[in-house]
Short mmCIF file of C-alpha atoms in Angstrom, two decimals:
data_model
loop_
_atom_site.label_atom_id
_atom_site.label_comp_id
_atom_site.label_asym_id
_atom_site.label_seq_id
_atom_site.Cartn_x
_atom_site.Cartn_y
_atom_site.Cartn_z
CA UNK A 29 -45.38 -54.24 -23.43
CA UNK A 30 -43.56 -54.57 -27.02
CA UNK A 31 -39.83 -55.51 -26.25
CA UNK A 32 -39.07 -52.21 -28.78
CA UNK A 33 -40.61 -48.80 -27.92
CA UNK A 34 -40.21 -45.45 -29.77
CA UNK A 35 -41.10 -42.01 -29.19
CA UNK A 36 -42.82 -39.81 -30.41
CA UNK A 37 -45.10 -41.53 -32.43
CA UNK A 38 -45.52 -38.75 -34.68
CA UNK A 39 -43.74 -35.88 -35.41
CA UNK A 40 -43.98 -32.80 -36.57
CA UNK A 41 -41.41 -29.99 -37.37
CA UNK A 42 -40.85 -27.36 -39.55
CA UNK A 43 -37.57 -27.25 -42.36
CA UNK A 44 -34.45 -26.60 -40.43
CA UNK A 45 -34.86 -27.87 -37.08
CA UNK A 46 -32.66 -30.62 -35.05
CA UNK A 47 -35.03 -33.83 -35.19
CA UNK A 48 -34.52 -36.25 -32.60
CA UNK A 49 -36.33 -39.69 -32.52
CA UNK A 50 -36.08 -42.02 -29.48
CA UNK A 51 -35.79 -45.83 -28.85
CA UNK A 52 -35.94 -48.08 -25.54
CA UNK A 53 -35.29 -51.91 -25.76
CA UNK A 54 -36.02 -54.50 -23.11
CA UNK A 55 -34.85 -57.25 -24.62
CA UNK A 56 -30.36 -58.40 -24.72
CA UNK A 57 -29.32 -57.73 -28.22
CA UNK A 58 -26.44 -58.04 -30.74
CA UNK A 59 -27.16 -55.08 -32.54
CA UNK A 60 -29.56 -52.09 -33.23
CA UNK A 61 -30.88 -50.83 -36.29
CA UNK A 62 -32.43 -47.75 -37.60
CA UNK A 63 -34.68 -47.75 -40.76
CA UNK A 64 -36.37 -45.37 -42.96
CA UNK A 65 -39.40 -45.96 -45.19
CA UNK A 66 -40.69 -43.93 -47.32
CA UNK A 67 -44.51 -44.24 -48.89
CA UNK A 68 -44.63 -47.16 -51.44
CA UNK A 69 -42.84 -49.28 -48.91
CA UNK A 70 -39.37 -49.61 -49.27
CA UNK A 71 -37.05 -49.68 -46.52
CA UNK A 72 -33.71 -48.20 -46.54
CA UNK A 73 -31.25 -49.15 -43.55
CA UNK A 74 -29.70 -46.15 -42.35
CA UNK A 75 -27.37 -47.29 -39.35
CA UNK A 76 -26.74 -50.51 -37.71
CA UNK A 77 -24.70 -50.20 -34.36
CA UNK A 78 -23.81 -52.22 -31.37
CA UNK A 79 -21.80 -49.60 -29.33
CA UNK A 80 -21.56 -45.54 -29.79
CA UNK A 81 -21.91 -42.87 -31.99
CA UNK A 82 -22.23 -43.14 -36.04
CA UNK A 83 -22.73 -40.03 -38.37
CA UNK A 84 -23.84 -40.26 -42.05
CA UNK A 85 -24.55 -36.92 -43.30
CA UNK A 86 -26.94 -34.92 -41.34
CA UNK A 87 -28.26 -38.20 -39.10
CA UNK A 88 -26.39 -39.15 -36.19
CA UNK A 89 -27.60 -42.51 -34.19
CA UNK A 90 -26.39 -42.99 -30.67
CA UNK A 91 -26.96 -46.11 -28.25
CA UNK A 92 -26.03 -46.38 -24.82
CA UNK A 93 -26.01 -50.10 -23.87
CA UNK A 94 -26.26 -49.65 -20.47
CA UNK A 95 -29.73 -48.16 -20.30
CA UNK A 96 -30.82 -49.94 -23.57
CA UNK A 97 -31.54 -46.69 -25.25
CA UNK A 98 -30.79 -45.16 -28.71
CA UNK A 99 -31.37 -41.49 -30.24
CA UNK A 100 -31.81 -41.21 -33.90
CA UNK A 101 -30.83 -37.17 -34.84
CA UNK A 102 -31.37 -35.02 -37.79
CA UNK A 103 -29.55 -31.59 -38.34
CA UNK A 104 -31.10 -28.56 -40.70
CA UNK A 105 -34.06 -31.25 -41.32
CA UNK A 106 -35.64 -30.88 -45.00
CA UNK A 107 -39.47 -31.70 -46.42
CA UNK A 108 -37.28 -34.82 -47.61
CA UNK A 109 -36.71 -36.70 -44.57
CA UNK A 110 -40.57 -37.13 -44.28
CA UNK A 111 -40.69 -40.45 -44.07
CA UNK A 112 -41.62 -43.41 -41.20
CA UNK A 113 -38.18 -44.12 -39.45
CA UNK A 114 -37.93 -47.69 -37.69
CA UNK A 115 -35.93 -48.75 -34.69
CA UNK A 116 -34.93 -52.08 -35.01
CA UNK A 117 -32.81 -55.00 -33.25
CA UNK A 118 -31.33 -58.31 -33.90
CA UNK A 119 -31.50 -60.58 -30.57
CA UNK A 120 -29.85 -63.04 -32.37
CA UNK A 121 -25.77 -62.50 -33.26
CA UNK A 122 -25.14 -62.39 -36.31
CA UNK A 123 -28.73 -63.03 -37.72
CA UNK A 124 -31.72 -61.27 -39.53
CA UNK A 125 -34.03 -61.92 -36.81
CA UNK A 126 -35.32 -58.08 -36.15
CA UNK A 127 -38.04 -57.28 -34.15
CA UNK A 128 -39.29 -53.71 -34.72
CA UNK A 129 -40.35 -50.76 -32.64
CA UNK A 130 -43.87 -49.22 -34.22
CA UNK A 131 -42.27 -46.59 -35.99
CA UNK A 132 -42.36 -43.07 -36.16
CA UNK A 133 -43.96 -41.18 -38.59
CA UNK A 134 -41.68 -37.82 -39.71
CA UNK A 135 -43.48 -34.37 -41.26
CA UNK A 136 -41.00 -31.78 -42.13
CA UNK A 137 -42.86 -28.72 -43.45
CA UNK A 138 -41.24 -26.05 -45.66
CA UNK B 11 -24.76 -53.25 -57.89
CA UNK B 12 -28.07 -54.54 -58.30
CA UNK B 13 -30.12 -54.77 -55.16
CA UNK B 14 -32.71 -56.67 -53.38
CA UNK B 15 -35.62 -57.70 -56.24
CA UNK B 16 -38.66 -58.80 -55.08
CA UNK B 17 -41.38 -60.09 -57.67
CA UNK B 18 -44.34 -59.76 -57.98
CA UNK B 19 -44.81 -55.93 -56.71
CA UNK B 20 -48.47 -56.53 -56.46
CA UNK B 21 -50.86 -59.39 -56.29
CA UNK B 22 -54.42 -60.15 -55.48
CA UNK B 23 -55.69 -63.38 -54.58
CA UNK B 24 -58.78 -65.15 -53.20
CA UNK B 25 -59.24 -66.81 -49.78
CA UNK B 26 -58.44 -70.29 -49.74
CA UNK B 27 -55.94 -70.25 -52.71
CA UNK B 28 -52.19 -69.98 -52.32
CA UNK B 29 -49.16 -67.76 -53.02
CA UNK B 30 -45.86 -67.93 -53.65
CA UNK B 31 -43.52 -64.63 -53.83
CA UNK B 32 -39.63 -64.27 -54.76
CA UNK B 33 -36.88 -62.88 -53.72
CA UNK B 34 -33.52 -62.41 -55.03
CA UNK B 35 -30.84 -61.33 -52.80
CA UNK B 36 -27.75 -58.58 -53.33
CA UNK B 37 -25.51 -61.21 -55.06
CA UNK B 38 -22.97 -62.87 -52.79
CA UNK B 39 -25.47 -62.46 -49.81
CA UNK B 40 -26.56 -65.21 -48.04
CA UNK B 41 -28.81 -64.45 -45.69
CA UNK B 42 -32.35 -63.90 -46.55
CA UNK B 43 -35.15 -62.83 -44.33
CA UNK B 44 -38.99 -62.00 -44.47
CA UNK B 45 -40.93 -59.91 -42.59
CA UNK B 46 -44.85 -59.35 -42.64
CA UNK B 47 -46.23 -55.64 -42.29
CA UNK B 48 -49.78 -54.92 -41.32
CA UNK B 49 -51.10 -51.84 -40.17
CA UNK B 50 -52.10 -53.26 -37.19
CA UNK B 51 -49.51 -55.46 -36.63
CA UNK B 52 -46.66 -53.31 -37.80
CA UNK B 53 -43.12 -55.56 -39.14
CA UNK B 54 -42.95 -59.14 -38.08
CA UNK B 55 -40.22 -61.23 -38.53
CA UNK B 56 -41.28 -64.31 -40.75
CA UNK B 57 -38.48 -66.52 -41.43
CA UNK B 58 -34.48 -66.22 -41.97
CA UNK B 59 -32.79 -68.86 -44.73
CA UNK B 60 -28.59 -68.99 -44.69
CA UNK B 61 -26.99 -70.78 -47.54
CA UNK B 62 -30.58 -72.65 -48.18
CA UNK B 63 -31.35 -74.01 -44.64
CA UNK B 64 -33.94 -72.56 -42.15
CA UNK B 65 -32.17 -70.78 -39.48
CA UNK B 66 -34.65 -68.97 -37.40
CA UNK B 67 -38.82 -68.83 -37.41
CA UNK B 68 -41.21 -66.50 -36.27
CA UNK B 69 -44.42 -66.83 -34.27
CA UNK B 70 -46.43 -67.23 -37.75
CA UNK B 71 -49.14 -70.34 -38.88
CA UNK B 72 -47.27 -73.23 -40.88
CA UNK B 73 -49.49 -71.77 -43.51
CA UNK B 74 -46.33 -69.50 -44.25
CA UNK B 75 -43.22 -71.44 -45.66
CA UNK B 76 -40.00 -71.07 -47.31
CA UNK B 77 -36.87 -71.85 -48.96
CA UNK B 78 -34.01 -70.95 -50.46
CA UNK B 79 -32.40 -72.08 -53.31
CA UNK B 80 -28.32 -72.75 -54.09
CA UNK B 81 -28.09 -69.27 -55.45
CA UNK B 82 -29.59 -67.67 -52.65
CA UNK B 83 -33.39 -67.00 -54.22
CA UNK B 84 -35.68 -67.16 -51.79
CA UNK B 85 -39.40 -68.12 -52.05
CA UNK B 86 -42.30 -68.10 -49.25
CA UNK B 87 -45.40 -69.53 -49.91
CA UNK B 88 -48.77 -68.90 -48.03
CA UNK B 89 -51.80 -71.59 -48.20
CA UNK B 90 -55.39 -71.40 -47.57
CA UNK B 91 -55.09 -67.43 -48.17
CA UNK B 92 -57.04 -65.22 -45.25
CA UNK B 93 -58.57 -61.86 -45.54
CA UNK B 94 -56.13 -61.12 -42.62
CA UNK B 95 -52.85 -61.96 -44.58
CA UNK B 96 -53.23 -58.86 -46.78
CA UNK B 97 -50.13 -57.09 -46.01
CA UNK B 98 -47.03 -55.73 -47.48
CA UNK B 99 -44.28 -59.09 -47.58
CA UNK B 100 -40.83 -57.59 -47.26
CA UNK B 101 -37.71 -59.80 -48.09
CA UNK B 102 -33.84 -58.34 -47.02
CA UNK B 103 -30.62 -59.87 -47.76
CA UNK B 104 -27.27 -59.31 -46.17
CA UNK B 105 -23.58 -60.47 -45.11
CA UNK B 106 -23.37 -62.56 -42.33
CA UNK B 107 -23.66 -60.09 -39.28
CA UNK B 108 -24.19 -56.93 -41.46
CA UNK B 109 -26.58 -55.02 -41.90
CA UNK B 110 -29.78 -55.86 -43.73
CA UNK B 111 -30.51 -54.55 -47.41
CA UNK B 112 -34.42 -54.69 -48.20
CA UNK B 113 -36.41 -55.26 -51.16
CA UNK B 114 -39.49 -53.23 -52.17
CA UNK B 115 -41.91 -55.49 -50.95
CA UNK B 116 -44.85 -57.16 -52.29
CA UNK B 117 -48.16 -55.96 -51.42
CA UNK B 118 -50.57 -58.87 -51.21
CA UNK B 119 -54.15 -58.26 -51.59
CA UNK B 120 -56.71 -60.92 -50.12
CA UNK B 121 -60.46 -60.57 -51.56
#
């Protein structure tokens, strides 16, 4: 069992509707991250967060600690958040050791 | 502010020889990382360099090395190339503790 698992796998939704992407951990950690990567490759960190809520825009990540669990949300989605979005987490405090969940891959049709 | 430049973009290589990619971090970062992505595989964390010493390893072959020089540059190196280290090398820099900034990537071919 991977020590990160997300959910769905893929996704599908048309422009406008509330996204919402799931992540469990198993594993004690310092800090959770969510990624996006577009085709080509790159990845652009969206939210890093050890406790709570953070908005940015139309995403919202949450994390309960408790039940190692964290909800990645998109309002009024658009064809432009198509993209693979990562859950992450450092197990490590304060170091770049990640280890990733598999991704989930994001289709917002117009 | 520039950000995270990785070089080459693309390569191709043969089995058996050896490569060596580059990464230079957001300036005043010192924390570099690399991670390995495969479509089987997904990311894997490679290594982690802080202020030019080793500071954490992943489960990879000593085939894969690194280092990091005084400015923060990082380099990894891969001998004896294998068809099954095709795969798209990803560097990211950040603050200690912060969040991580990543490069493009470089997409290494193996033929």
């Amino acid at each position: 069992k991977n020590e990160v698992e997300q959910s769905p796998q893929n996704l599908t939704a048309q422009e406008g509707e509330f996204i919402t992407i799931n992540c469990s951990y198993s594993v004690g950690i310092s800090a959770l991250h969510w990624l996006q990567q577009h085709p080509g490759g790159g990845i652009v960190s969206l939210f890093m967060l050890s406790s709570g809520k953070k908005k940015h825009g139309r995403l919202i990540a949450t994390i309960n600690i408790q039940e190692k669990h964290s909800s990645l949300h998109i309002t009024a989605s658009h064809p432009r958040d198509s993209a693979v979005y990562i859950c992450a987490v450092s197990i490590i405090q304060g170091a770049q050791k990640l280890v990733f969940g598999q991704g989930t891959r994001l289709t917002i049709n117009p | 502010k520039a950000g995270v430049t990785q070089t080459p973009r693309y390569l191709i290589k043969t089995r058996g020889q050896q490569v060596t990619l580059s990464c230079s971090p957001i300036s005043g970062h010192r924390s570099v990382s690399w991670y390995q992505q495969t479509p089987g595989q997904g990311l894997q964390f490679l290594f982690e360099y802080f202020s030019e010493t080793q500071r954490n390893k992943g489960n990879f072959p000593g085939r894969f090395s690194g280092r990091q020089f005084s400015n923060s540059r990082s380099e990894m190196n891969v001998s004896t190339l294998e068809l099954g280290d095709s795969a798209l090398y990803l560097c990211a820099s950040s603050l200690e503790g912060s969040e991580a900034f990543f490069g493009q990537g470089t997409r290494l071919t193996v033929v």
